[in-house]
mmCIF file with all atom_site columns, C-alpha atoms in Angstrom:
data_model
loop_
_atom_site.group_PDB
_atom_site.id
_atom_site.type_symbol
_atom_site.label_atom_id
_atom_site.label_alt_id
_atom_site.label_comp_id
_atom_site.label_asym_id
_atom_site.label_entity_id
_atom_site.label_seq_id
_atom_site.pdbx_PDB_ins_code
_atom_site.Cartn_x
_atom_site.Cartn_y
_atom_site.Cartn_z
_atom_site.occupancy
_atom_site.B_iso_or_equiv
_atom_site.pdbx_formal_charge
_atom_site.auth_seq_id
_atom_site.auth_comp_id
_atom_site.auth_asym_id
_atom_site.auth_atom_id
_atom_site.pdbx_PDB_model_num
ATOM 1   C CA . MET M 1 1   ? -15.382 -3.763  27.183 1.00 0.00 ? 1   MET M CA 1
ATOM 2   C CA . SER M 1 2   ? -18.693 -4.393  28.870 1.00 0.00 ? 2   SER M CA 1
ATOM 3   C CA . ASP M 1 3   ? -21.657 -2.110  28.317 1.00 0.00 ? 3   ASP M CA 1
ATOM 4   C CA . THR M 1 4   ? -21.393 -1.039  31.960 1.00 0.00 ? 4   THR M CA 1
ATOM 5   C CA . ALA M 1 5   ? -17.718 -0.163  31.616 1.00 0.00 ? 5   ALA M CA 1
ATOM 6   C CA . ARG M 1 6   ? -18.384 1.622   28.334 1.00 0.00 ? 6   ARG M CA 1
ATOM 7   C CA . THR M 1 7   ? -21.186 3.658   29.966 1.00 0.00 ? 7   THR M CA 1
ATOM 8   C CA . LYS M 1 8   ? -18.868 4.669   32.807 1.00 0.00 ? 8   LYS M CA 1
ATOM 9   C CA . LYS M 1 9   ? -16.091 5.586   30.365 1.00 0.00 ? 9   LYS M CA 1
ATOM 10  C CA . THR M 1 10  ? -18.384 7.640   28.108 1.00 0.00 ? 10  THR M CA 1
ATOM 11  C CA . GLY M 1 11  ? -20.226 9.468   30.852 1.00 0.00 ? 11  GLY M CA 1
ATOM 12  C CA . GLY M 1 12  ? -23.428 7.420   31.073 1.00 0.00 ? 12  GLY M CA 1
ATOM 13  C CA . ALA M 1 13  ? -26.585 7.688   29.006 1.00 0.00 ? 13  ALA M CA 1
ATOM 14  C CA . ALA M 1 14  ? -26.529 11.484  28.989 1.00 0.00 ? 14  ALA M CA 1
ATOM 15  C CA . GLY M 1 15  ? -22.955 11.418  27.705 1.00 0.00 ? 15  GLY M CA 1
ATOM 16  C CA . ALA M 1 16  ? -23.974 9.036   24.947 1.00 0.00 ? 16  ALA M CA 1
ATOM 17  C CA . ARG M 1 17  ? -26.654 11.474  23.780 1.00 0.00 ? 17  ARG M CA 1
ATOM 18  C CA . ARG M 1 18  ? -24.359 14.481  23.590 1.00 0.00 ? 18  ARG M CA 1
ATOM 19  C CA . GLY M 1 19  ? -23.162 15.094  20.065 1.00 0.00 ? 19  GLY M CA 1
ATOM 20  C CA . HIS M 1 20  ? -20.455 17.187  18.501 1.00 0.00 ? 20  HIS M CA 1
ATOM 21  C CA . THR M 1 21  ? -21.852 20.720  18.521 1.00 0.00 ? 21  THR M CA 1
ATOM 22  C CA . SER M 1 22  ? -18.848 23.041  18.422 1.00 0.00 ? 22  SER M CA 1
ATOM 23  C CA . GLY M 1 23  ? -18.983 23.421  14.623 1.00 0.00 ? 23  GLY M CA 1
ATOM 24  C CA . LYS M 1 24  ? -15.418 22.249  14.033 1.00 0.00 ? 24  LYS M CA 1
ATOM 25  C CA . ALA M 1 25  ? -14.262 18.825  12.933 1.00 0.00 ? 25  ALA M CA 1
ATOM 26  C CA . PRO M 1 26  ? -13.745 16.402  15.806 1.00 0.00 ? 26  PRO M CA 1
ATOM 27  C CA . ALA M 1 27  ? -10.207 15.426  16.781 1.00 0.00 ? 27  ALA M CA 1
ATOM 28  C CA . VAL M 1 28  ? -9.746  11.959  15.252 1.00 0.00 ? 28  VAL M CA 1
ATOM 29  C CA . ARG M 1 29  ? -6.338  10.294  15.192 1.00 0.00 ? 29  ARG M CA 1
ATOM 30  C CA . VAL M 1 30  ? -5.198  7.067   13.560 1.00 0.00 ? 30  VAL M CA 1
ATOM 31  C CA . ARG M 1 31  ? -2.509  4.945   15.197 1.00 0.00 ? 31  ARG M CA 1
ATOM 32  C CA . ARG M 1 32  ? -1.235  1.408   15.221 1.00 0.00 ? 32  ARG M CA 1
ATOM 33  C CA . VAL M 1 33  ? -2.492  -0.591  18.168 1.00 0.00 ? 33  VAL M CA 1
ATOM 34  C CA . TYR M 1 34  ? 1.068   -1.758  18.858 1.00 0.00 ? 34  TYR M CA 1
ATOM 35  C CA . GLU M 1 35  ? 2.232   1.810   19.622 1.00 0.00 ? 35  GLU M CA 1
ATOM 36  C CA . ALA M 1 36  ? 2.252   2.985   23.220 1.00 0.00 ? 36  ALA M CA 1
ATOM 37  C CA . ALA M 1 37  ? -0.716  5.080   24.250 1.00 0.00 ? 37  ALA M CA 1
ATOM 38  C CA . ASP M 1 38  ? -0.272  8.847   24.502 1.00 0.00 ? 38  ASP M CA 1
ATOM 39  C CA . PRO M 1 39  ? -2.618  9.883   27.321 1.00 0.00 ? 39  PRO M CA 1
ATOM 40  C CA . SER M 1 40  ? -2.095  13.581  26.594 1.00 0.00 ? 40  SER M CA 1
ATOM 41  C CA . GLU M 1 41  ? -3.459  13.283  23.021 1.00 0.00 ? 41  GLU M CA 1
ATOM 42  C CA . ASP M 1 42  ? -5.219  9.965   22.400 1.00 0.00 ? 42  ASP M CA 1
ATOM 43  C CA . GLY M 1 43  ? -8.452  10.484  24.289 1.00 0.00 ? 43  GLY M CA 1
ATOM 44  C CA . THR M 1 44  ? -10.740 7.493   23.738 1.00 0.00 ? 44  THR M CA 1
ATOM 45  C CA . ARG M 1 45  ? -8.863  4.632   22.046 1.00 0.00 ? 45  ARG M CA 1
ATOM 46  C CA . VAL M 1 46  ? -10.974 2.297   19.900 1.00 0.00 ? 46  VAL M CA 1
ATOM 47  C CA . LEU M 1 47  ? -9.713  -0.748  18.026 1.00 0.00 ? 47  LEU M CA 1
ATOM 48  C CA . VAL M 1 48  ? -11.540 -0.792  14.677 1.00 0.00 ? 48  VAL M CA 1
ATOM 49  C CA . ASP M 1 49  ? -10.245 -4.069  13.213 1.00 0.00 ? 49  ASP M CA 1
ATOM 50  C CA . ARG M 1 50  ? -12.463 -7.112  12.718 1.00 0.00 ? 50  ARG M CA 1
ATOM 51  C CA . VAL M 1 51  ? -9.846  -9.543  14.079 1.00 0.00 ? 51  VAL M CA 1
ATOM 52  C CA . TRP M 1 52  ? -7.709  -9.212  17.199 1.00 0.00 ? 52  TRP M CA 1
ATOM 53  C CA . PRO M 1 53  ? -4.117  -8.055  16.471 1.00 0.00 ? 53  PRO M CA 1
ATOM 54  C CA . ARG M 1 54  ? -1.548  -10.819 16.332 1.00 0.00 ? 54  ARG M CA 1
ATOM 55  C CA . GLY M 1 55  ? 0.869   -11.046 19.200 1.00 0.00 ? 55  GLY M CA 1
ATOM 56  C CA . LEU M 1 56  ? -0.983  -8.553  21.400 1.00 0.00 ? 56  LEU M CA 1
ATOM 57  C CA . ALA M 1 57  ? -2.334  -9.862  24.670 1.00 0.00 ? 57  ALA M CA 1
ATOM 58  C CA . LYS M 1 58  ? -5.722  -8.433  25.557 1.00 0.00 ? 58  LYS M CA 1
ATOM 59  C CA . ALA M 1 59  ? -4.360  -7.592  28.998 1.00 0.00 ? 59  ALA M CA 1
ATOM 60  C CA . ASP M 1 60  ? -1.648  -5.447  27.361 1.00 0.00 ? 60  ASP M CA 1
ATOM 61  C CA . ALA M 1 61  ? -3.933  -3.610  24.942 1.00 0.00 ? 61  ALA M CA 1
ATOM 62  C CA . GLU M 1 62  ? -4.323  0.012   25.916 1.00 0.00 ? 62  GLU M CA 1
ATOM 63  C CA . LEU M 1 63  ? -7.790  0.584   24.498 1.00 0.00 ? 63  LEU M CA 1
ATOM 64  C CA . ASP M 1 64  ? -11.190 1.669   25.689 1.00 0.00 ? 64  ASP M CA 1
ATOM 65  C CA . ASP M 1 65  ? -13.301 -0.260  23.216 1.00 0.00 ? 65  ASP M CA 1
ATOM 66  C CA . TRP M 1 66  ? -13.182 -2.701  20.304 1.00 0.00 ? 66  TRP M CA 1
ATOM 67  C CA . ASP M 1 67  ? -15.791 -2.058  17.626 1.00 0.00 ? 67  ASP M CA 1
ATOM 68  C CA . LYS M 1 68  ? -15.704 -4.794  14.980 1.00 0.00 ? 68  LYS M CA 1
ATOM 69  C CA . ARG M 1 69  ? -18.914 -3.494  13.377 1.00 0.00 ? 69  ARG M CA 1
ATOM 70  C CA . VAL M 1 70  ? -17.135 -0.527  11.803 1.00 0.00 ? 70  VAL M CA 1
ATOM 71  C CA . ALA M 1 71  ? -14.344 -2.631  10.285 1.00 0.00 ? 71  ALA M CA 1
ATOM 72  C CA . PRO M 1 72  ? -14.460 -3.684  6.625  1.00 0.00 ? 72  PRO M CA 1
ATOM 73  C CA . SER M 1 73  ? -16.198 -6.997  6.008  1.00 0.00 ? 73  SER M CA 1
ATOM 74  C CA . THR M 1 74  ? -14.046 -10.109 5.848  1.00 0.00 ? 74  THR M CA 1
ATOM 75  C CA . GLU M 1 75  ? -14.927 -10.438 2.163  1.00 0.00 ? 75  GLU M CA 1
ATOM 76  C CA . LEU M 1 76  ? -13.839 -6.872  1.371  1.00 0.00 ? 76  LEU M CA 1
ATOM 77  C CA . ARG M 1 77  ? -10.680 -7.153  3.479  1.00 0.00 ? 77  ARG M CA 1
ATOM 78  C CA . LYS M 1 78  ? -9.641  -10.354 1.709  1.00 0.00 ? 78  LYS M CA 1
ATOM 79  C CA . TRP M 1 79  ? -10.413 -8.895  -1.739 1.00 0.00 ? 79  TRP M CA 1
ATOM 80  C CA . TYR M 1 80  ? -8.332  -5.804  -0.971 1.00 0.00 ? 80  TYR M CA 1
ATOM 81  C CA . GLY M 1 81  ? -5.342  -7.652  0.480  1.00 0.00 ? 81  GLY M CA 1
ATOM 82  C CA . HIS M 1 82  ? -3.730  -4.259  1.273  1.00 0.00 ? 82  HIS M CA 1
ATOM 83  C CA . ASP M 1 83  ? -2.829  -3.828  -2.403 1.00 0.00 ? 83  ASP M CA 1
ATOM 84  C CA . PRO M 1 84  ? -2.246  -0.062  -2.874 1.00 0.00 ? 84  PRO M CA 1
ATOM 85  C CA . ASP M 1 85  ? -3.422  -0.348  -6.486 1.00 0.00 ? 85  ASP M CA 1
ATOM 86  C CA . ARG M 1 86  ? -6.852  -1.384  -5.189 1.00 0.00 ? 86  ARG M CA 1
ATOM 87  C CA . TYR M 1 87  ? -7.101  1.310   -2.506 1.00 0.00 ? 87  TYR M CA 1
ATOM 88  C CA . GLU M 1 88  ? -9.461  3.693   -4.322 1.00 0.00 ? 88  GLU M CA 1
ATOM 89  C CA . GLU M 1 89  ? -11.925 0.902   -5.112 1.00 0.00 ? 89  GLU M CA 1
ATOM 90  C CA . PHE M 1 90  ? -11.517 -0.480  -1.601 1.00 0.00 ? 90  PHE M CA 1
ATOM 91  C CA . ALA M 1 91  ? -12.346 2.944   -0.134 1.00 0.00 ? 91  ALA M CA 1
ATOM 92  C CA . ARG M 1 92  ? -15.454 3.217   -2.332 1.00 0.00 ? 92  ARG M CA 1
ATOM 93  C CA . ARG M 1 93  ? -16.665 -0.252  -1.309 1.00 0.00 ? 93  ARG M CA 1
ATOM 94  C CA . TYR M 1 94  ? -15.867 0.372   2.351  1.00 0.00 ? 94  TYR M CA 1
ATOM 95  C CA . ARG M 1 95  ? -17.869 3.613   2.332  1.00 0.00 ? 95  ARG M CA 1
ATOM 96  C CA . ALA M 1 96  ? -20.769 1.628   0.861  1.00 0.00 ? 96  ALA M CA 1
ATOM 97  C CA . GLU M 1 97  ? -20.489 -0.824  3.767  1.00 0.00 ? 97  GLU M CA 1
ATOM 98  C CA . LEU M 1 98  ? -20.474 2.057   6.241  1.00 0.00 ? 98  LEU M CA 1
ATOM 99  C CA . ALA M 1 99  ? -23.724 3.279   4.650  1.00 0.00 ? 99  ALA M CA 1
ATOM 100 C CA . GLU M 1 100 ? -25.464 -0.012  5.524  1.00 0.00 ? 100 GLU M CA 1
ATOM 101 C CA . PRO M 1 101 ? -27.541 -0.016  8.771  1.00 0.00 ? 101 PRO M CA 1
ATOM 102 C CA . GLU M 1 102 ? -24.931 -1.720  11.001 1.00 0.00 ? 102 GLU M CA 1
ATOM 103 C CA . GLY M 1 103 ? -22.133 0.485   9.660  1.00 0.00 ? 103 GLY M CA 1
ATOM 104 C CA . ARG M 1 104 ? -24.220 3.649   10.034 1.00 0.00 ? 104 ARG M CA 1
ATOM 105 C CA . GLU M 1 105 ? -25.036 2.804   13.637 1.00 0.00 ? 105 GLU M CA 1
ATOM 106 C CA . ALA M 1 106 ? -21.416 2.063   14.517 1.00 0.00 ? 106 ALA M CA 1
ATOM 107 C CA . LEU M 1 107 ? -20.239 5.203   12.713 1.00 0.00 ? 107 LEU M CA 1
ATOM 108 C CA . GLU M 1 108 ? -22.756 7.320   14.611 1.00 0.00 ? 108 GLU M CA 1
ATOM 109 C CA . GLN M 1 109 ? -21.544 5.924   17.940 1.00 0.00 ? 109 GLN M CA 1
ATOM 110 C CA . LEU M 1 110 ? -17.958 6.793   17.019 1.00 0.00 ? 110 LEU M CA 1
ATOM 111 C CA . ARG M 1 111 ? -19.089 10.305  15.994 1.00 0.00 ? 111 ARG M CA 1
ATOM 112 C CA . GLU M 1 112 ? -20.681 10.734  19.402 1.00 0.00 ? 112 GLU M CA 1
ATOM 113 C CA . GLN M 1 113 ? -17.459 9.631   21.091 1.00 0.00 ? 113 GLN M CA 1
ATOM 114 C CA . ALA M 1 114 ? -15.436 12.036  18.927 1.00 0.00 ? 114 ALA M CA 1
ATOM 115 C CA . GLY M 1 115 ? -17.860 14.814  19.841 1.00 0.00 ? 115 GLY M CA 1
ATOM 116 C CA . ARG M 1 116 ? -16.990 14.381  23.498 1.00 0.00 ? 116 ARG M CA 1
ATOM 117 C CA . GLY M 1 117 ? -13.233 14.633  23.016 1.00 0.00 ? 117 GLY M CA 1
ATOM 118 C CA . PRO M 1 118 ? -10.267 13.248  21.111 1.00 0.00 ? 118 PRO M CA 1
ATOM 119 C CA . LEU M 1 119 ? -10.772 9.837   19.497 1.00 0.00 ? 119 LEU M CA 1
ATOM 120 C CA . THR M 1 120 ? -7.972  7.538   18.393 1.00 0.00 ? 120 THR M CA 1
ATOM 121 C CA . LEU M 1 121 ? -8.774  4.806   15.880 1.00 0.00 ? 121 LEU M CA 1
ATOM 122 C CA . LEU M 1 122 ? -6.481  1.829   16.376 1.00 0.00 ? 122 LEU M CA 1
ATOM 123 C CA . THR M 1 123 ? -5.495  -0.779  13.810 1.00 0.00 ? 123 THR M CA 1
ATOM 124 C CA . ALA M 1 124 ? -2.889  -3.488  13.413 1.00 0.00 ? 124 ALA M CA 1
ATOM 125 C CA . THR M 1 125 ? -2.400  -2.517  9.760  1.00 0.00 ? 125 THR M CA 1
ATOM 126 C CA . LYS M 1 126 ? 1.208   -1.594  8.950  1.00 0.00 ? 126 LYS M CA 1
ATOM 127 C CA . ASP M 1 127 ? 0.497   0.719   5.990  1.00 0.00 ? 127 ASP M CA 1
ATOM 128 C CA . LEU M 1 128 ? -1.665  3.443   7.526  1.00 0.00 ? 128 LEU M CA 1
ATOM 129 C CA . ALA M 1 129 ? -1.734  5.405   4.264  1.00 0.00 ? 129 ALA M CA 1
ATOM 130 C CA . HIS M 1 130 ? -3.715  2.572   2.658  1.00 0.00 ? 130 HIS M CA 1
ATOM 131 C CA . ALA M 1 131 ? -5.702  1.377   5.672  1.00 0.00 ? 131 ALA M CA 1
ATOM 132 C CA . HIS M 1 132 ? -9.429  1.484   6.323  1.00 0.00 ? 132 HIS M CA 1
ATOM 133 C CA . THR M 1 133 ? -8.780  3.746   9.296  1.00 0.00 ? 133 THR M CA 1
ATOM 134 C CA . GLY M 1 134 ? -7.998  6.684   6.986  1.00 0.00 ? 134 GLY M CA 1
ATOM 135 C CA . VAL M 1 135 ? -11.362 6.294   5.255  1.00 0.00 ? 135 VAL M CA 1
ATOM 136 C CA . LEU M 1 136 ? -13.087 5.927   8.611  1.00 0.00 ? 136 LEU M CA 1
ATOM 137 C CA . ALA M 1 137 ? -11.363 9.026   10.025 1.00 0.00 ? 137 ALA M CA 1
ATOM 138 C CA . GLU M 1 138 ? -12.472 11.057  6.964  1.00 0.00 ? 138 GLU M CA 1
ATOM 139 C CA . GLU M 1 139 ? -16.049 9.916   7.472  1.00 0.00 ? 139 GLU M CA 1
ATOM 140 C CA . LEU M 1 140 ? -15.933 10.899  11.138 1.00 0.00 ? 140 LEU M CA 1
ATOM 141 C CA . ARG M 1 141 ? -14.426 14.324  10.436 1.00 0.00 ? 141 ARG M CA 1
ATOM 142 C CA . GLY M 1 142 ? -16.719 14.979  7.469  1.00 0.00 ? 142 GLY M CA 1
#
């Protein structure tokens, strides 16, 4: 999505400055990118994977943005290999990556989006219980 399109979608510069101020945790959902969009609940749909999902044409993707910066590094993703036995260590390392400047900035932008309304984090990962999106959603709600 272009910066212009993103600005229109998010309500312009003023919309980008508005934060979550209601005192309750923002509505953050996690879904597979291959699932059909649910306009009544999804709100802003953001793909948070570093690589584009296999078999999904960009023209068919029902998403508002693709933020690779908030995805785990290639090195971490390859080390993890979606091995459930490594999930706790993966989550710790991923949180450390999110604490780095690029991760912090991307996380803050997602928090701002979540503060304006429902946010759906999209991933191609099959096992959502052991995916980075669960860690990311916790960070956004926290």
